PDB file of C-alpha atoms in Angstrom:
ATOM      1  CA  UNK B  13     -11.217 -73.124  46.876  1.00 78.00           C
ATOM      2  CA  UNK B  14     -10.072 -76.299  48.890  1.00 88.00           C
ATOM      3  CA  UNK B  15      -7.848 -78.466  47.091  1.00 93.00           C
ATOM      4  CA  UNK B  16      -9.241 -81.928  48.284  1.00 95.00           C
ATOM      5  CA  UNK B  17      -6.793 -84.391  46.239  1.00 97.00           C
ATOM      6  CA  UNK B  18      -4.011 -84.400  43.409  1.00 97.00           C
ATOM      7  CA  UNK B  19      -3.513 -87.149  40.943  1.00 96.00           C
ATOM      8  CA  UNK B  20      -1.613 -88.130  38.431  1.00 94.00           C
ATOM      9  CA  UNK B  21      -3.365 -87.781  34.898  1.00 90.00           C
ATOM     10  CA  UNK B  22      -1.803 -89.047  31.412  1.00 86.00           C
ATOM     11  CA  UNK B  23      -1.523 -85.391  30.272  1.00 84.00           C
ATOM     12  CA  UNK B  24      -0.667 -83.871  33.508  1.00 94.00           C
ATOM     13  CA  UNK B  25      -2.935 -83.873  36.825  1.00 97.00           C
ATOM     14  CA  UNK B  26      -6.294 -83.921  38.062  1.00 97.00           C
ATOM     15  CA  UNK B  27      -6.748 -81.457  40.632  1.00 97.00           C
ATOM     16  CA  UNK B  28     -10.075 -82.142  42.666  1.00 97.00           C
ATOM     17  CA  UNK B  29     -11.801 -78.897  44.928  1.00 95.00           C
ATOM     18  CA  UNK B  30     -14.731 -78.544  46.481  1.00 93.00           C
ATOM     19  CA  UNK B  31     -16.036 -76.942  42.946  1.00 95.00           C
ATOM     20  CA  UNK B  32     -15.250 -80.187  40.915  1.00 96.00           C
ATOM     21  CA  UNK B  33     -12.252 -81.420  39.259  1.00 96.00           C
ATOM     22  CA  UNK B  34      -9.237 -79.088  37.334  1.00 95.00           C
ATOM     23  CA  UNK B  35      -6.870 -80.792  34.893  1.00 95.00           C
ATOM     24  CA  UNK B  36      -3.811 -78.937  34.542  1.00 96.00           C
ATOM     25  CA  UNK B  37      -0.851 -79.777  32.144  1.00 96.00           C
ATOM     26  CA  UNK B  38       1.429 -78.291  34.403  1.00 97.00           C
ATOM     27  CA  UNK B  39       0.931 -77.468  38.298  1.00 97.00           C
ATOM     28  CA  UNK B  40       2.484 -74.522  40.517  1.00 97.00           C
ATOM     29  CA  UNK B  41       2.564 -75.610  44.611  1.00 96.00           C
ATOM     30  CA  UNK B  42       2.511 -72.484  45.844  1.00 94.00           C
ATOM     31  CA  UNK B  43       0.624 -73.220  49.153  1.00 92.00           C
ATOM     32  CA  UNK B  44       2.803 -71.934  51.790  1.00 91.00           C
ATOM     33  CA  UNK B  45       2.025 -72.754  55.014  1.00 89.00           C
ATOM     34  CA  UNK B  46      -0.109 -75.893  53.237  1.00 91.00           C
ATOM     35  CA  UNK B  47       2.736 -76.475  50.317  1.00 94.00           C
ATOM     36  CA  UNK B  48       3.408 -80.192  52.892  1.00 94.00           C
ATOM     37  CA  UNK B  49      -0.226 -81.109  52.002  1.00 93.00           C
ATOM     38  CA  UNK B  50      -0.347 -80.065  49.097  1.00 95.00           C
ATOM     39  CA  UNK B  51       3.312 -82.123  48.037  1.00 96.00           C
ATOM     40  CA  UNK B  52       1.895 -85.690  50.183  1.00 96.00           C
ATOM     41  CA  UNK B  53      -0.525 -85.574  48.097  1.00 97.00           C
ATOM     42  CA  UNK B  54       1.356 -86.357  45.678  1.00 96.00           C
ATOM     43  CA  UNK B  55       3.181 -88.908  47.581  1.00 95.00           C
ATOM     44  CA  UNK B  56       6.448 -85.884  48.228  1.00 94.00           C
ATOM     45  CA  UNK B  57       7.571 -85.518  51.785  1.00 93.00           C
ATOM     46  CA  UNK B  58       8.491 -81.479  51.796  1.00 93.00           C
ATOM     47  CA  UNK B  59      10.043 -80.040  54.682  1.00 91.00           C
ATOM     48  CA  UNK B  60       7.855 -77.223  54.858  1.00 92.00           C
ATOM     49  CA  UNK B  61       5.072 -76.645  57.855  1.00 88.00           C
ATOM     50  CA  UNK B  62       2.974 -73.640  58.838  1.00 87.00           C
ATOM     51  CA  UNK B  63       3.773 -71.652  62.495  1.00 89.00           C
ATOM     52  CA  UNK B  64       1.648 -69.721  63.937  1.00 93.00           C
ATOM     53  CA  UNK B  65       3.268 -66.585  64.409  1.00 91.00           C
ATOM     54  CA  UNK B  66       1.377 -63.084  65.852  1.00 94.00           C
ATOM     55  CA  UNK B  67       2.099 -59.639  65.743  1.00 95.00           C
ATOM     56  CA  UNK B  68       0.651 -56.890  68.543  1.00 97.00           C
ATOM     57  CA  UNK B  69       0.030 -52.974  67.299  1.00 97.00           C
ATOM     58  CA  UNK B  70      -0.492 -50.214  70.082  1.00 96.00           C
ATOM     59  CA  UNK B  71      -2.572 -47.178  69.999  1.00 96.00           C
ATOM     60  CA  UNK B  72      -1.102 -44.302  67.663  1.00 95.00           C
ATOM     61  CA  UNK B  73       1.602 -42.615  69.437  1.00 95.00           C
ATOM     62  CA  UNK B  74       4.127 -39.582  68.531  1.00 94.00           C
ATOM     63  CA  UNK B  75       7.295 -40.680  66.760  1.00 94.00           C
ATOM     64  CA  UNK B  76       9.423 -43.192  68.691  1.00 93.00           C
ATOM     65  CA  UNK B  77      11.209 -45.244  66.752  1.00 91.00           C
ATOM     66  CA  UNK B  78      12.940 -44.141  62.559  1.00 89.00           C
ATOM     67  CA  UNK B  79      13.859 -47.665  61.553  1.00 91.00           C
ATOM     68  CA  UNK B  80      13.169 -51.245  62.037  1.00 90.00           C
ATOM     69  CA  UNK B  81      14.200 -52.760  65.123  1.00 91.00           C
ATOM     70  CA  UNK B  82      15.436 -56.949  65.184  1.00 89.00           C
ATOM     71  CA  UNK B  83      16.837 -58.252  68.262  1.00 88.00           C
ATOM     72  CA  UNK B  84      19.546 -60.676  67.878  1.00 84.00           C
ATOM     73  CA  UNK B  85      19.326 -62.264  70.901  1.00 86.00           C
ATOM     74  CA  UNK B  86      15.409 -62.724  71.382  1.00 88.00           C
ATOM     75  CA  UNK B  87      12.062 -63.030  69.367  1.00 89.00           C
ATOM     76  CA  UNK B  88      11.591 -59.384  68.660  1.00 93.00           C
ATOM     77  CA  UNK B  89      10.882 -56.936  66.076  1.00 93.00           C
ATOM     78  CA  UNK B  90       9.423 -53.272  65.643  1.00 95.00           C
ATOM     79  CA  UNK B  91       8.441 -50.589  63.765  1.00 95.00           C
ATOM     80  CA  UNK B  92       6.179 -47.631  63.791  1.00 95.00           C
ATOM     81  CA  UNK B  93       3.664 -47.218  61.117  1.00 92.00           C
ATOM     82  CA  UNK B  94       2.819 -43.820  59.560  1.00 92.00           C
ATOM     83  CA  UNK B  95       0.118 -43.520  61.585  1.00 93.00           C
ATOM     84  CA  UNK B  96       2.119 -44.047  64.852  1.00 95.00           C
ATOM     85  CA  UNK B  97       0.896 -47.639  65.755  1.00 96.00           C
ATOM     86  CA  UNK B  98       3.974 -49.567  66.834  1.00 96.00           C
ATOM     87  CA  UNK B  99       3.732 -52.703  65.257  1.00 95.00           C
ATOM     88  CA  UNK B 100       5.524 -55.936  67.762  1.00 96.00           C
ATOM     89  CA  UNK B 101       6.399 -59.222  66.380  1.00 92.00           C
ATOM     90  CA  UNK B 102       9.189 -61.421  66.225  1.00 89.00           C
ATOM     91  CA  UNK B 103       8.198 -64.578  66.041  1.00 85.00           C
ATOM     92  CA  UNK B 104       6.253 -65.280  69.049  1.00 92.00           C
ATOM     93  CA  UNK B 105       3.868 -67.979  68.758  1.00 93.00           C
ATOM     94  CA  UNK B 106       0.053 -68.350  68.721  1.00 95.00           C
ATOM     95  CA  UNK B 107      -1.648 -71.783  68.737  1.00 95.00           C
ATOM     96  CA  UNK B 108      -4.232 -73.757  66.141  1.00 91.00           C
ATOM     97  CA  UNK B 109      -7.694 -73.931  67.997  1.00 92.00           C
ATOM     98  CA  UNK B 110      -9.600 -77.210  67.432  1.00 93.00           C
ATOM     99  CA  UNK B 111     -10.502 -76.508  64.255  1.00 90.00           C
ATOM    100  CA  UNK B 112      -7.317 -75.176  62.661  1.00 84.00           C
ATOM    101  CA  UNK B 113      -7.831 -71.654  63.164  1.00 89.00           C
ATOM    102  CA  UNK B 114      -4.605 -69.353  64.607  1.00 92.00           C
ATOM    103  CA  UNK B 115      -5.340 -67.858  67.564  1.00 95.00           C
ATOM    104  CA  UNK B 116      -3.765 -65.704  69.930  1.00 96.00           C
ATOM    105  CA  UNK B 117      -1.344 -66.887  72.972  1.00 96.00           C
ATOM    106  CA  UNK B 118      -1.802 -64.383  75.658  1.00 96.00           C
ATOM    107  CA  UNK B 119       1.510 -65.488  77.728  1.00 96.00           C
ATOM    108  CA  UNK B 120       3.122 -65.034  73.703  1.00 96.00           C
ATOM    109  CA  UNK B 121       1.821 -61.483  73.754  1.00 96.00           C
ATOM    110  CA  UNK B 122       2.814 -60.962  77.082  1.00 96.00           C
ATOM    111  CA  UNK B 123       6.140 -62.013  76.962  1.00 96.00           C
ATOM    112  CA  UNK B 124       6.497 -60.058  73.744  1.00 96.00           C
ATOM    113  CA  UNK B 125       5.503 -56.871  75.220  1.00 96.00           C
ATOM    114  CA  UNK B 126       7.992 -57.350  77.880  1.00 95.00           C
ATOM    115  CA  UNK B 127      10.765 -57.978  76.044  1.00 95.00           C
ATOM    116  CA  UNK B 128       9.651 -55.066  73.499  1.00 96.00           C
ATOM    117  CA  UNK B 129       9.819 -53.031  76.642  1.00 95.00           C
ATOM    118  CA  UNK B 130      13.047 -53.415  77.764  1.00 94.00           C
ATOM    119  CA  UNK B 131      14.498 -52.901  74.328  1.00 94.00           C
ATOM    120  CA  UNK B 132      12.122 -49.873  73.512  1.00 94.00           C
ATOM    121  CA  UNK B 133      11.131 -47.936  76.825  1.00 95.00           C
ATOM    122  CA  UNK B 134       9.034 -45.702  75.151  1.00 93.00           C
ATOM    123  CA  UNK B 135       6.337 -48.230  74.977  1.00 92.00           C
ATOM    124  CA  UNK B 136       5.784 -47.848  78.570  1.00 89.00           C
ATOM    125  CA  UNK B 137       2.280 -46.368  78.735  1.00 88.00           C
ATOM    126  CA  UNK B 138       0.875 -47.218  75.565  1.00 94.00           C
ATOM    127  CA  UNK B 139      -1.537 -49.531  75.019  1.00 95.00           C
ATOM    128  CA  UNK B 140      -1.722 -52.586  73.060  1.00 95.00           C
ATOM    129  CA  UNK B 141      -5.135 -51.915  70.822  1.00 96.00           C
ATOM    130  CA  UNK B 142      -4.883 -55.291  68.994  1.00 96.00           C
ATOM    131  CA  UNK B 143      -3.155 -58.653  68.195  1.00 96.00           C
ATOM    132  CA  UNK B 144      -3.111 -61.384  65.547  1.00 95.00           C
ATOM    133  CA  UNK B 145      -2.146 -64.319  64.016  1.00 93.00           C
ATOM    134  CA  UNK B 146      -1.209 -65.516  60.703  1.00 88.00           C
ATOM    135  CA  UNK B 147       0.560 -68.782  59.441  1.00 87.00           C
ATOM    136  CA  UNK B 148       4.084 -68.394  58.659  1.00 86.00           C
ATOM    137  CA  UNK B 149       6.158 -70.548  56.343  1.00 89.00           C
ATOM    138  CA  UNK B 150       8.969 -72.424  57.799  1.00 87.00           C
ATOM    139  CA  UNK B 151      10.911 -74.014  55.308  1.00 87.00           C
ATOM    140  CA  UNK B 152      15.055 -74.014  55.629  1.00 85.00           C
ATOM    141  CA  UNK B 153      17.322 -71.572  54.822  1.00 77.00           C
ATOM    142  CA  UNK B 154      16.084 -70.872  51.107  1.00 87.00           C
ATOM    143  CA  UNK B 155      13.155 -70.852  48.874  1.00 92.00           C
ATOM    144  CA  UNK B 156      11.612 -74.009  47.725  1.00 94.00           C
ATOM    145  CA  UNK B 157      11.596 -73.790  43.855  1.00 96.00           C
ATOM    146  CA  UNK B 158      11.986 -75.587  40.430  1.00 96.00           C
ATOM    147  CA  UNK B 159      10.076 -79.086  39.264  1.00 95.00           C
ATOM    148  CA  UNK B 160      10.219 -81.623  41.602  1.00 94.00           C
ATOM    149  CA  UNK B 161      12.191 -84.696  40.704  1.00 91.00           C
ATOM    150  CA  UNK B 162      10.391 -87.595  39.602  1.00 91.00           C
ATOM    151  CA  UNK B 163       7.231 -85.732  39.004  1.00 94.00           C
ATOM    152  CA  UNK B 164       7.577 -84.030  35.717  1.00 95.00           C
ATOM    153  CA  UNK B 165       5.122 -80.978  35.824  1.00 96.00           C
ATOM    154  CA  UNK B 166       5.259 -80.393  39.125  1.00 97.00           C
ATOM    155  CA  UNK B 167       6.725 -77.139  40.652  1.00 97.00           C
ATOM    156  CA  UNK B 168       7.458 -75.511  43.693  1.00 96.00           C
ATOM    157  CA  UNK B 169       7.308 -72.010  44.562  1.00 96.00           C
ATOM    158  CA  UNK B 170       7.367 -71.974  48.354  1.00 94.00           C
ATOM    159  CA  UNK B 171       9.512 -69.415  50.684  1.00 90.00           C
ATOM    160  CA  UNK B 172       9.542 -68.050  54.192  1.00 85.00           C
ATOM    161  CA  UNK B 173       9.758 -64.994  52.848  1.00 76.00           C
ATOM    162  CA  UNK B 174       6.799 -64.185  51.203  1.00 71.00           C
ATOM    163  CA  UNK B 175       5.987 -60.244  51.049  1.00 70.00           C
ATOM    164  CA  UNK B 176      10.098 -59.839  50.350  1.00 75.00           C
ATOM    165  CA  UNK B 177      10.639 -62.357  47.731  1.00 84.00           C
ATOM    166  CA  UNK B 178       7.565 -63.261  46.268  1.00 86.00           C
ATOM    167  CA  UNK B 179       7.597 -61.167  43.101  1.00 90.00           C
ATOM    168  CA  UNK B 180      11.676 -63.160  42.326  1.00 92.00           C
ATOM    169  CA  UNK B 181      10.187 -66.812  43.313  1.00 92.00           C
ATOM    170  CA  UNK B 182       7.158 -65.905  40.490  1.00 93.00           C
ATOM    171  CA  UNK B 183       9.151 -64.750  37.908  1.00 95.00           C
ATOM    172  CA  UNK B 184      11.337 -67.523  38.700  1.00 95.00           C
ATOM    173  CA  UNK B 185       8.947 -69.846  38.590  1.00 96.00           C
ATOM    174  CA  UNK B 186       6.880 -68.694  35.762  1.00 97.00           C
ATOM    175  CA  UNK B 187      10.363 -69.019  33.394  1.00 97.00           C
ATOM    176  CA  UNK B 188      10.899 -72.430  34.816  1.00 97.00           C
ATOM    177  CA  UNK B 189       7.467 -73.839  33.928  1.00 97.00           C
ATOM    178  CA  UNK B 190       7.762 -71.861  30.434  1.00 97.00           C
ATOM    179  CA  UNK B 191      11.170 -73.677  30.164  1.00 95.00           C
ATOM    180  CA  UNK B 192      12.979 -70.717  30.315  1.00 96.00           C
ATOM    181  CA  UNK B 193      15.425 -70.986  32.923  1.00 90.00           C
ATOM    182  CA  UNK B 194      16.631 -73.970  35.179  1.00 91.00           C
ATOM    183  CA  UNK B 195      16.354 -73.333  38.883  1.00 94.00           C
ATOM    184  CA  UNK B 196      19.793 -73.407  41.020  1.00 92.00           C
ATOM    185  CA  UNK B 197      19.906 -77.019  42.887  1.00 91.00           C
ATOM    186  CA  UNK B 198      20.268 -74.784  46.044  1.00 90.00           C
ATOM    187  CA  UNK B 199      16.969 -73.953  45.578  1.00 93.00           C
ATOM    188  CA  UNK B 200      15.207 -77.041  44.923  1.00 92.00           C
ATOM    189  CA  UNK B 201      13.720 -80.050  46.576  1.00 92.00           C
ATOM    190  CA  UNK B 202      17.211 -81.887  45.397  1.00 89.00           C
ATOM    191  CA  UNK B 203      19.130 -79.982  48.093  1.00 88.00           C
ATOM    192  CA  UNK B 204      17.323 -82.128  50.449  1.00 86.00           C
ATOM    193  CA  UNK B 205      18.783 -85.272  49.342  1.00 78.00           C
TER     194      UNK B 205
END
């Protein structure tokens, strides 16, 4: 459901979507990629954006690889699923088409597959079966959590590192907005002076 605007209600907000309005005592940005909309709609400036990011998976192969592979020096990861796809990523970007949509970057996957096959020469041979995109959150060097200052109500629960520490930033979150617990400083929208 789109969120189309945010305001400011006496007991809380008025959240309008393409279904009708939602009035909320309390409200949870968790929009990732979109938690920037979401926050100027409220008149916040958050340093968060979305990145189009892809990841490429080749045909099923024997075993080549036992652990995770991260480069240090370039965009690269990889890792070999159970059913022998090797999955390559690291950061390479795709592109928004006209109408916002991620799409692929061929010179992206290209360059990715090179540099995956210098670092893994194994992958010589296989081929590449697929490739996507997805919006990644790029926010600093820590979660985005905790009410945001001067807007009692509001909350954050925004990180770059979604799949990992989703279930924390949740729990986290949920205590906060119960009252429960106080989120660190180095974790809120504070930190950014």
């Amino acid at each position: 459901m789109e969120v189309r605007a945010i305001a400011r209600a006496a007991a809380g907000f008025t959240v309008e979507t393409g279904a009708g309005p939602i009035r909320a005592g309390k409200l949870v940005n968790c929009g990732g990629a979109f938690a920037g909309r979401i926050g100027a709609m409220l008149g916040l400036t958050l340093p968060v954006v979305g990145a189009v990011q892809q990841v490429i998976a080749t045909e099923g192969v024997a075993p080549v690889l036992r652990h995770l592979v991260a480069h240090a020096g370039r965009h690269l990861s990889l890792k070999q699923g159970d059913g022998g796809h090797v999955l390559v990523g690291g950061g390479w970007p795709g592109t928004l088409d006209a109408k916002g949509s991620p799409r692929n970057l061929r010179r992206s996957i290209e360059g990715n597959l090179w540099v995956a096959g210098r670092v893994l020469p194994a992958l010589a041979g296989m081929q590449a079966i697929r490739a996507w995109t997805g919006l990644a959150v790029e926010v600093d060097r820590a979660p985005l959590l905790g009410e945001a200052p001067g807007i009692p109500g509001l909350f954050h629960a925004v990180t770059s590192n979604g799949y990992t520490l989703a279930p924390v930033a949740g729990r986290i979150t949920a205590d906060a907005v119960l009252g429960r617990e106080r989120v660190a400083p180095e974790f809120t929208l504070a930190r950014f002076g």
